[in-house]
mmCIF file of C-alpha atoms and ligand atoms in Angstrom:
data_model
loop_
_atom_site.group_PDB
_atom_site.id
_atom_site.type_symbol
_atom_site.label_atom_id
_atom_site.label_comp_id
_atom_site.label_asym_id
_atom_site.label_seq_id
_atom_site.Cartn_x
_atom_site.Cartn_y
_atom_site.Cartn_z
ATOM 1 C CA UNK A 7 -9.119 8.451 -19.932
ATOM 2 C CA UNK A 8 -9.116 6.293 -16.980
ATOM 3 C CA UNK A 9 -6.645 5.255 -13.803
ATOM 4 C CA UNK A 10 -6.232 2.472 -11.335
ATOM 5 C CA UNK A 11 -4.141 4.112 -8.943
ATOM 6 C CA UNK A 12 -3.967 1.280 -6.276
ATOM 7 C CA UNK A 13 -1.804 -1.693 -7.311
ATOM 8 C CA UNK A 14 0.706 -4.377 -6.048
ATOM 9 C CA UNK A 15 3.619 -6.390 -7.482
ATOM 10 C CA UNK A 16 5.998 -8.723 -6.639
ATOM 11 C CA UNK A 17 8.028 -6.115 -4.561
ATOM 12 C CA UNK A 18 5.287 -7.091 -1.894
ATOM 13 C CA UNK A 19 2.749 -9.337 -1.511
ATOM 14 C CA UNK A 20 1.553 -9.265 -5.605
ATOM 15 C CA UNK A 21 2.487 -12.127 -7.926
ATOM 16 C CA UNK A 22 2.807 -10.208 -11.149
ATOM 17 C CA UNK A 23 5.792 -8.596 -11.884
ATOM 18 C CA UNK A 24 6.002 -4.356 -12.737
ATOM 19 C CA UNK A 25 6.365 -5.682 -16.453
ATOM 20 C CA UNK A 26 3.228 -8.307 -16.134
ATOM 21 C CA UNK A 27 0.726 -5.913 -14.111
ATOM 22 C CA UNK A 28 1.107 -2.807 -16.547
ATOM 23 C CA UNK A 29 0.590 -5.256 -19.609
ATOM 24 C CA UNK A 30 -2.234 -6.047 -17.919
ATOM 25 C CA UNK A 31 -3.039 -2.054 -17.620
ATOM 26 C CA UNK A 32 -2.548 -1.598 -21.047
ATOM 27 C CA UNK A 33 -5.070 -4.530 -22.246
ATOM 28 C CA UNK A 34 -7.853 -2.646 -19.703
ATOM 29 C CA UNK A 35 -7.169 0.557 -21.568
ATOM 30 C CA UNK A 36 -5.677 2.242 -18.077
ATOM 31 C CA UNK A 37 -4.145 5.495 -19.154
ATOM 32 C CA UNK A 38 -2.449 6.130 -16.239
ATOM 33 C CA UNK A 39 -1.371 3.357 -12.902
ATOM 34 C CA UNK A 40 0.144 3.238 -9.855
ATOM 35 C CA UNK A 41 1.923 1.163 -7.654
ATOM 36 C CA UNK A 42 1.528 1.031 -3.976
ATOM 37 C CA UNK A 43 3.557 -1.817 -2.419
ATOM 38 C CA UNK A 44 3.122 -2.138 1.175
ATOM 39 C CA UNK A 45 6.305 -0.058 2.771
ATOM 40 C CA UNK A 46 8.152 0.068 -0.284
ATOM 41 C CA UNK A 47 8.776 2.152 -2.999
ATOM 42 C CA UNK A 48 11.573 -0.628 -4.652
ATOM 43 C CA UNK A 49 9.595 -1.146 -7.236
ATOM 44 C CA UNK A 50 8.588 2.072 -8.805
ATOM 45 C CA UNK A 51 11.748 2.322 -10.792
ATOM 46 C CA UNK A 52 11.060 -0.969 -12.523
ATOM 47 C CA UNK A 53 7.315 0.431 -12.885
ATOM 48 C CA UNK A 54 8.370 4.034 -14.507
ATOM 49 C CA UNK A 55 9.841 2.070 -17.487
ATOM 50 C CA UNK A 56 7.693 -0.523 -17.835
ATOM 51 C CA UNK A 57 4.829 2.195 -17.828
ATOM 52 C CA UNK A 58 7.349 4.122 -20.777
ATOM 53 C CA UNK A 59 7.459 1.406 -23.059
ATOM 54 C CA UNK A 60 3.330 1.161 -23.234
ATOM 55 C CA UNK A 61 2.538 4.802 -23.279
ATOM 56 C CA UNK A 62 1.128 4.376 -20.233
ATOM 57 C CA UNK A 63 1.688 7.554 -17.371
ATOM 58 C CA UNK A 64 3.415 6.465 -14.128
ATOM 59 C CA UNK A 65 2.079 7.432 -10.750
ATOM 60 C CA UNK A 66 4.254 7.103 -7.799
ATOM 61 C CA UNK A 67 3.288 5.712 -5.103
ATOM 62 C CA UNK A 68 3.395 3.232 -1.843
ATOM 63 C CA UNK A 69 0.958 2.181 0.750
ATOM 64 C CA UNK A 70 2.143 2.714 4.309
ATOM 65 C CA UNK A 71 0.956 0.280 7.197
ATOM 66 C CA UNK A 72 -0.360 3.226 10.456
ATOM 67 C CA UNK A 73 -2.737 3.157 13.150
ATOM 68 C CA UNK A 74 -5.074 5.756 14.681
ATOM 69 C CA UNK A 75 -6.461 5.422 18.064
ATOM 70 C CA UNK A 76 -5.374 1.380 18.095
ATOM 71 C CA UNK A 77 -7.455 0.750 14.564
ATOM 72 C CA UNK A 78 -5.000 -0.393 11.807
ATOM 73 C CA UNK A 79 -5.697 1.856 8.411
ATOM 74 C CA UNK A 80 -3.108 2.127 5.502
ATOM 75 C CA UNK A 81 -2.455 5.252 4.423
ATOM 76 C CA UNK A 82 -1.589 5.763 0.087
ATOM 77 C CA UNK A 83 1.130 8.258 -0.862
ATOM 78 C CA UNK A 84 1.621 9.749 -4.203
ATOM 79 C CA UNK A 85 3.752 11.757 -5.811
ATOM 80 C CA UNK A 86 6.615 11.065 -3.302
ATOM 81 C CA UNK A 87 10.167 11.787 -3.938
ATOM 82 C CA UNK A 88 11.713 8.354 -4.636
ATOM 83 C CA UNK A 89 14.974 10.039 -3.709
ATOM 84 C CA UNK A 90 14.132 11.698 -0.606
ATOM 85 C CA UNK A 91 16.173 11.013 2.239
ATOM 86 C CA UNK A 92 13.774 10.932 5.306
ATOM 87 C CA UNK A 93 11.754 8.807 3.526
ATOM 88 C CA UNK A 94 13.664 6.304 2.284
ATOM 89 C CA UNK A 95 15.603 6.338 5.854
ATOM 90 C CA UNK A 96 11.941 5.605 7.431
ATOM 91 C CA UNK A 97 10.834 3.336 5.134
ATOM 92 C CA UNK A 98 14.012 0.990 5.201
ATOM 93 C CA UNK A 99 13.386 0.687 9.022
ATOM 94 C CA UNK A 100 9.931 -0.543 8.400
ATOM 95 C CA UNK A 101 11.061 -2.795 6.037
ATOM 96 C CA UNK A 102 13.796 -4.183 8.584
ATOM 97 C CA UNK A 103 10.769 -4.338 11.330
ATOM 98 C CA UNK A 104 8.908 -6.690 8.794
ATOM 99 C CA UNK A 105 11.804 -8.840 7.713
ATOM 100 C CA UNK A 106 12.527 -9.151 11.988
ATOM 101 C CA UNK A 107 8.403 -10.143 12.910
ATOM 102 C CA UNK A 108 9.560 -12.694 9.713
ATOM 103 C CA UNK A 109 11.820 -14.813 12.162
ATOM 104 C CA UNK A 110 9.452 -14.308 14.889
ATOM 105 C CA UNK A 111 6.590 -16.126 12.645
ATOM 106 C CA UNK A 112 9.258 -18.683 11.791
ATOM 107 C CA UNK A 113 10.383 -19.165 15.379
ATOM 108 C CA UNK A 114 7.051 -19.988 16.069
ATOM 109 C CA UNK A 115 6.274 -22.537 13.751
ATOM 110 C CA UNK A 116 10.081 -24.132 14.503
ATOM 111 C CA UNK A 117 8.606 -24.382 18.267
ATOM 112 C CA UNK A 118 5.407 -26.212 16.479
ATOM 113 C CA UNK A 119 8.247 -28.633 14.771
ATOM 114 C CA UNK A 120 7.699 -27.065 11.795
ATOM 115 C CA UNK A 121 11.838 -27.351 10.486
ATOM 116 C CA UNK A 122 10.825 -23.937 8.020
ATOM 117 C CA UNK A 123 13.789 -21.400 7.664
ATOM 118 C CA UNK A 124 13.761 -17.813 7.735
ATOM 119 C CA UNK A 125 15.837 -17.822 4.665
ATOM 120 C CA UNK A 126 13.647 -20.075 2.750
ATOM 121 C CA UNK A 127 10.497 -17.293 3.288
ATOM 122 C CA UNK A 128 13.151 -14.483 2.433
ATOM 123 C CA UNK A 129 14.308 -16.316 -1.146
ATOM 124 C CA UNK A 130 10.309 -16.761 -1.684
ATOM 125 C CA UNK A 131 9.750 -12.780 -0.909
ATOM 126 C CA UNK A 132 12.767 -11.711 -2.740
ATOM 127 C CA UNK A 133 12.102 -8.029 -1.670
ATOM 128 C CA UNK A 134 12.518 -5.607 1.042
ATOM 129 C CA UNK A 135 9.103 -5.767 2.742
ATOM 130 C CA UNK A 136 8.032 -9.259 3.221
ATOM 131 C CA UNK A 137 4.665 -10.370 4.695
ATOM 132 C CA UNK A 138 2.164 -12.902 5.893
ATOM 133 C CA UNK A 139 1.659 -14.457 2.135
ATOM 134 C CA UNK A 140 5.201 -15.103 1.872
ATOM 135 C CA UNK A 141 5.080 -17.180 4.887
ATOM 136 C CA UNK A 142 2.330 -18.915 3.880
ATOM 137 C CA UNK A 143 3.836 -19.552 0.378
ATOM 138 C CA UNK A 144 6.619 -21.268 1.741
ATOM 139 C CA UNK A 145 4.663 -23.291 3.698
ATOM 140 C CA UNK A 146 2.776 -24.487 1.133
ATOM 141 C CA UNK A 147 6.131 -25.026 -1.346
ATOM 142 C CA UNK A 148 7.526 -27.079 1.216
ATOM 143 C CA UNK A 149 4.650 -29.059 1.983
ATOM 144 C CA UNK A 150 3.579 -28.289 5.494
ATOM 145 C CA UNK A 151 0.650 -27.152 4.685
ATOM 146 C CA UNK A 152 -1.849 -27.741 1.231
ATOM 147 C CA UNK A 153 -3.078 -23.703 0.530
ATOM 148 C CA UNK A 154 -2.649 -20.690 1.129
ATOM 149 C CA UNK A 155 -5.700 -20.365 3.169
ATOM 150 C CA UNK A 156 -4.910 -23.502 5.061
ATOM 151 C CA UNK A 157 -1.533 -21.611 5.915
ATOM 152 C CA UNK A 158 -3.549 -18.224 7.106
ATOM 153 C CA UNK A 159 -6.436 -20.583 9.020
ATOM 154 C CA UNK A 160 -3.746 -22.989 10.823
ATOM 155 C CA UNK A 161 -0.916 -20.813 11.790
ATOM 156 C CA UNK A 162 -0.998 -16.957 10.453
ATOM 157 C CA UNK A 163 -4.428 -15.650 10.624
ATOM 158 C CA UNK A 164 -4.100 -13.078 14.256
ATOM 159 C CA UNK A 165 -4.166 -14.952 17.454
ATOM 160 C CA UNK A 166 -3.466 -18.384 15.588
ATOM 161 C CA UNK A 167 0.328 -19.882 16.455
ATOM 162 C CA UNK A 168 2.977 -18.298 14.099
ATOM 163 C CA UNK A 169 0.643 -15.175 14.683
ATOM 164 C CA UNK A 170 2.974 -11.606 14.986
ATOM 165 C CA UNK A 171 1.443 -8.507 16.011
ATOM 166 C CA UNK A 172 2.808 -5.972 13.289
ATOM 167 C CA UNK A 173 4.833 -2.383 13.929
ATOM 168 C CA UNK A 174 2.503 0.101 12.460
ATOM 169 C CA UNK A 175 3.425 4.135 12.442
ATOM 170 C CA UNK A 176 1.058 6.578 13.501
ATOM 171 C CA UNK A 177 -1.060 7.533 10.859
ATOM 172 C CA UNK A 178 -0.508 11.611 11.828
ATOM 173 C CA UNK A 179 3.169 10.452 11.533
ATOM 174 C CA UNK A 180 2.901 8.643 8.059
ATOM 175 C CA UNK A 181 0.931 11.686 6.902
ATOM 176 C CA UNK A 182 4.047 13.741 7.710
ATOM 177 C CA UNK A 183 6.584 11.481 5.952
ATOM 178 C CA UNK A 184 4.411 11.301 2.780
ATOM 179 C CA UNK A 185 4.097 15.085 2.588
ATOM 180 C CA UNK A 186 7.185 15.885 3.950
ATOM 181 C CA UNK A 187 8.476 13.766 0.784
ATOM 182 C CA UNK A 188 6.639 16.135 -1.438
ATOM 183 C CA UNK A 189 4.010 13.809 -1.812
ATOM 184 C CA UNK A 190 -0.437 13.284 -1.035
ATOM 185 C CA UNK A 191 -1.493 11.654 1.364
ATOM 186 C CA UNK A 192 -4.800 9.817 1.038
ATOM 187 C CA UNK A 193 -6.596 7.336 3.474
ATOM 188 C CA UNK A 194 -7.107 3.517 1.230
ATOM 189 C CA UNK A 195 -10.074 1.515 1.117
ATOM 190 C CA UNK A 196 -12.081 3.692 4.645
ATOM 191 C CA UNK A 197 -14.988 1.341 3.771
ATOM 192 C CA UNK A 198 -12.920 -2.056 5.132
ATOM 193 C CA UNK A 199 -11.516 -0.122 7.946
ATOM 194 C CA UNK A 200 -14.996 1.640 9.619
ATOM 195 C CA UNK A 201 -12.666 4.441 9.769
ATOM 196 C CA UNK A 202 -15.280 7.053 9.469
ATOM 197 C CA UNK A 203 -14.551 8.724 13.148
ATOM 198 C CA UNK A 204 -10.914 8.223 12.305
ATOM 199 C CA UNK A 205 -11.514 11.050 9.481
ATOM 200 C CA UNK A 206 -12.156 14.432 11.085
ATOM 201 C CA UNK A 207 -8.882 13.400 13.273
ATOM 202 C CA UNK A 208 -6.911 12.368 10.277
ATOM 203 C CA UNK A 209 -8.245 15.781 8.005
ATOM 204 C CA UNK A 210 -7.141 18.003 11.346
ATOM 205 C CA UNK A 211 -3.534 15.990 10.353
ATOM 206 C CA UNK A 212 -3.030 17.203 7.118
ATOM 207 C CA UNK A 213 -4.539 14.309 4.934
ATOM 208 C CA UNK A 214 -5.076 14.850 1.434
ATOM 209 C CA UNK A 215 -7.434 12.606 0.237
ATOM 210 C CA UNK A 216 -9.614 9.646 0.790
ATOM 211 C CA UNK A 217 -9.776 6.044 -1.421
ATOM 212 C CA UNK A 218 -13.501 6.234 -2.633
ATOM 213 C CA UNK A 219 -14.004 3.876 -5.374
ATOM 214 C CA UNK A 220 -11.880 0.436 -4.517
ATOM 215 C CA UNK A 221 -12.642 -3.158 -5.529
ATOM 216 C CA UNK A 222 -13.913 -3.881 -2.522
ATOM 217 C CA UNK A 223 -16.964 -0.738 -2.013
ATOM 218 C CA UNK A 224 -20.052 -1.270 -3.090
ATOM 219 C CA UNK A 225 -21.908 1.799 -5.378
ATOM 220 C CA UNK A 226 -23.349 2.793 -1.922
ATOM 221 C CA UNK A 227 -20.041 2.727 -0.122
ATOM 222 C CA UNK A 228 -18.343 4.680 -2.911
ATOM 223 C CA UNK A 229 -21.069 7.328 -3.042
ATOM 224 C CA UNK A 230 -20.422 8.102 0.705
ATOM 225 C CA UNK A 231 -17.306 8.064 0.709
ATOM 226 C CA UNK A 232 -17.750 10.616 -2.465
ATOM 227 C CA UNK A 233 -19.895 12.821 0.392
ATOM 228 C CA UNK A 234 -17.112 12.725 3.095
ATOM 229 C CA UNK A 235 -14.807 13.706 -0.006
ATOM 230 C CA UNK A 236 -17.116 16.405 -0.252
ATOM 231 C CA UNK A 237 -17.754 17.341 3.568
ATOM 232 C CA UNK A 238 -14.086 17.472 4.513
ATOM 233 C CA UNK A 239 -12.669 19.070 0.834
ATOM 234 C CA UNK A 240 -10.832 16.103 0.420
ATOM 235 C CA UNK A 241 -9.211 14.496 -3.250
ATOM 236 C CA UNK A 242 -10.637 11.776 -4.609
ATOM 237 C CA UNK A 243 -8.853 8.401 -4.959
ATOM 238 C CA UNK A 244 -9.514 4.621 -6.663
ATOM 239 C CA UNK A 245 -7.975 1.506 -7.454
ATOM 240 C CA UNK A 246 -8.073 -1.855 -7.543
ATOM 241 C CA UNK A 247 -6.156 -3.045 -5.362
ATOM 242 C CA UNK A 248 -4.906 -6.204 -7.396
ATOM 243 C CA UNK A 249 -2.286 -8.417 -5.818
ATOM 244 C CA UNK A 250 -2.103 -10.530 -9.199
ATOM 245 C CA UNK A 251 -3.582 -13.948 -8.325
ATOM 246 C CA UNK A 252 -2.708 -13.932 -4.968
ATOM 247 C CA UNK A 253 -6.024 -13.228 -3.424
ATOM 248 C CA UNK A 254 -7.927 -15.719 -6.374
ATOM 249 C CA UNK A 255 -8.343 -13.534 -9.151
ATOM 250 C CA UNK A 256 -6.586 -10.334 -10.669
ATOM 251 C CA UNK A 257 -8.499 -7.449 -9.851
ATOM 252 C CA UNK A 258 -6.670 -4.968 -11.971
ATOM 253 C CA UNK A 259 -9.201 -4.101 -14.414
ATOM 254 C CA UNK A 260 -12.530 -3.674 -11.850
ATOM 255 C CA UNK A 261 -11.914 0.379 -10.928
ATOM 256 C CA UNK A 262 -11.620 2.858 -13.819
ATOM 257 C CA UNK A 263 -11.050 6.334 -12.202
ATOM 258 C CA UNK A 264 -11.978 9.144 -14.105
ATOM 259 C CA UNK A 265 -8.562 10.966 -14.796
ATOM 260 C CA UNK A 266 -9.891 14.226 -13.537
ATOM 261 C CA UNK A 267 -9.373 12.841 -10.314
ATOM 262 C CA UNK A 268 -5.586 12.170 -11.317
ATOM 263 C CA UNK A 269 -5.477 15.867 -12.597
ATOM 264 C CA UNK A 270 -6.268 17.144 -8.944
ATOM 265 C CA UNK A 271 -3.942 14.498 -7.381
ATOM 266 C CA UNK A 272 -1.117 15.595 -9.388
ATOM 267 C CA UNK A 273 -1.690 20.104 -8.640
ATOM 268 C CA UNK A 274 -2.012 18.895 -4.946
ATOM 269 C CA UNK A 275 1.846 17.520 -5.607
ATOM 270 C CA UNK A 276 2.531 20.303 -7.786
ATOM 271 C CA UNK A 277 1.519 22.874 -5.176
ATOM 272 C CA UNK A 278 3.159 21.258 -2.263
ATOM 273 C CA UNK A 279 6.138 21.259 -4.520
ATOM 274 C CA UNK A 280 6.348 24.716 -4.989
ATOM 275 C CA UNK A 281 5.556 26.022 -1.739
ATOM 276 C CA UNK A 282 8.691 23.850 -0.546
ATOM 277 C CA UNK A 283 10.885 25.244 -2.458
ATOM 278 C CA UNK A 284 9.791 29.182 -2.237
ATOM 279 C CA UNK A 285 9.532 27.740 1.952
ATOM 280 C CA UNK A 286 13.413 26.662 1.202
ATOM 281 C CA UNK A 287 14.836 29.781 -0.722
ATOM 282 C CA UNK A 288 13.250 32.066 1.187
ATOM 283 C CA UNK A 289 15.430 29.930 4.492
ATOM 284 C CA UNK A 290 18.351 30.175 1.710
ATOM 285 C CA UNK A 291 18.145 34.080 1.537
ATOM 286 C CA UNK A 292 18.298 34.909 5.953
ATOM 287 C CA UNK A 293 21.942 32.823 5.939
HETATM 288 P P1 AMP B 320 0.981 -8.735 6.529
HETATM 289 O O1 AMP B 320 1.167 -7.364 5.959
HETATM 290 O O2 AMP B 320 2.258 -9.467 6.641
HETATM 291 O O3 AMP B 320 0.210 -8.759 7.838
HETATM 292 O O4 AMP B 320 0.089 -9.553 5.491
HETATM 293 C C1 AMP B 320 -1.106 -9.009 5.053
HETATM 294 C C2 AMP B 320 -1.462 -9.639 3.755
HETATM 295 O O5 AMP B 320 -1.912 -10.989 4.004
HETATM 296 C C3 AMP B 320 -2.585 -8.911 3.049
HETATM 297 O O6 AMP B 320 -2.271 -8.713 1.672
HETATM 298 C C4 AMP B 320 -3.746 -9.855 3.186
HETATM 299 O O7 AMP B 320 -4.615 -9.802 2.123
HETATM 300 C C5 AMP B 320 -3.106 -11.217 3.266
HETATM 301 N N1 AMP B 320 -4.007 -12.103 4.011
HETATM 302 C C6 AMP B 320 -4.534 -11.871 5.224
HETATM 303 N N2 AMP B 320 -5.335 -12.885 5.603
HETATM 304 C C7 AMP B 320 -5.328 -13.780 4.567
HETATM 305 C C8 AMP B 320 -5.962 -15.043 4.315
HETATM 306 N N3 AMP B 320 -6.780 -15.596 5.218
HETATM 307 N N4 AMP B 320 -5.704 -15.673 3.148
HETATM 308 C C9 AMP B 320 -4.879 -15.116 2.234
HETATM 309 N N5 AMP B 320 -4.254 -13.928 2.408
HETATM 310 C C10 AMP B 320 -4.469 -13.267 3.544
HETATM 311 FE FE1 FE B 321 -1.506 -6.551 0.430
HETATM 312 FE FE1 FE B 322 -4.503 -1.949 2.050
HETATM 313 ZN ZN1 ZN B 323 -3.222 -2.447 -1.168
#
């Protein structure tokens, strides 16, 4: 049995739908997904069934923007609540900083005479946490530009013209909200970050687990990331990372995580679960 627990949809910056990507799963014999939107967990709902009607196990999950020490990292949680309070509270005001550095992008290009609306990226997006692609797309569907890429290379891409620097949280923080959520925490792709020194600071913070086999790792990059696993006692993630055909092709499909590693994932939830609630009743008991 196999997993690919780091995917995208349309409630971000994918092009397949929840539907689309887990037919997709079920034709590379996944036996159990995820899907981690970027600051959003809107989608999951749509996911859980979709994953139903194929057999196919659903893994909760999201993929916060953070920093440490000034270096941008994104940080996967699983097994959150999709009910819980904080969380949701925290997330929607990410979300709300996103759809904000939208108009800034689109301010921008107005200055450069491009006549784009905010409105016109926000129907293309048609979710709660819109990005950079989006833009792009509707500069391409209205004609201002003829790609994608020539959209990131002429006006997107950092320190180009329509160029916003983006909120993130601190990664100690987003640790918190993920766990605090009931949910693991678990540092994605380390090997496109060089977050190597980031990891004793982020273990000392409660993280989980670390993203060792992703599209993007080599075998050697994997393997040492499978040692730091090791070193620091950390769970072992890996996914994909697909986005549908927004980044040329679908790369659901190219990870296959053994589902032992999906095992440990889910008693790390379990446990964190249980020690909440004995945490809680034990509170409940001194009133
Ligand atoms: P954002 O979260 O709004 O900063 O957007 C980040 C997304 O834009 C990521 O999914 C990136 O893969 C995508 N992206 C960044 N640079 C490029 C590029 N040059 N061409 C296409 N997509 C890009
Ligand atoms: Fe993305
Ligand atoms: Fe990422
Ligand atoms: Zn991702």
């Amino acid at each position: 049995m196999v997993a690919d627990l780091h995917l995208h949809t349309n409630f971000s910056d994918g092009t397949y739908t929840p539907e689309e990507l887990v037919s997709h799963g079920k034709r590379h014999g996944l036996s159990a997904m995820s899907l981690t939107d970027h600051d959003t967990v809107e989608g999951c709902a749509r996911m859980a069934v979709a994953c139903q009607g194929e057999n196919i196990e659903f893994i909760p999950g999201t993929e916060l923007t953070a920093e440490f020490n000034g270096t941008e990292l994104h940080l996967l949680g699983y097994i959150v609540d999709l009910d819980n309070e904080k969380f949701l509270t925290e997330v929607a005001r990410f979300q709300g900083v996103r759809q904000e550095r939208i108009r800034e992008m689109v301010a921008r290009l107005n200055k450069l005479n491009i006549p784009l609306s905010a409105d016109a990226v926000f129907a293309i997006a048609n979710c709660r946490s819109p990005g950079r692609p989006h833009v792009a797309r509707a500069l391409v569907q209205a004609g201002f530009c003829g790609s994608l890429d020539e959209a990131f290379e002429r006006f997107l891409k950092m320190h180009r013209p329509a160029w916003v620097p983006k909120f993130k949280m601190s990664a100690l923080d987003a640790i918190q909200l993920i766990q605090q959520a009931g949910g693991v925490a678990v540092m994605a792709h380390p090997g496109l970050n060089r977050s190597d020194e980031m990891i004793p600071g982020m273990v000392a913070g409660g993280l989980d687990g670390i993203e060792c086999f992703h599209s993007k790792h080599s075998t050697s990059t994997a393997q040492h990331y499978l040692e730091m696993a090791d070193t620091y006692h950390l769970l072992v993630t890996g996914g994909s990372d697909c986005h549908g055909m927004n980044k040329g092709k679908p790369l659901i499909g190219s990870i296959k995580l053994p589902y032992q590693h999906v095992e440990r994932l889910k008693e790390r939830a379990a446990a964190r679960r249980a020690r909440s609630a004995t945490l809680s009743s034990t509170a409940g008991t001194r009133d």
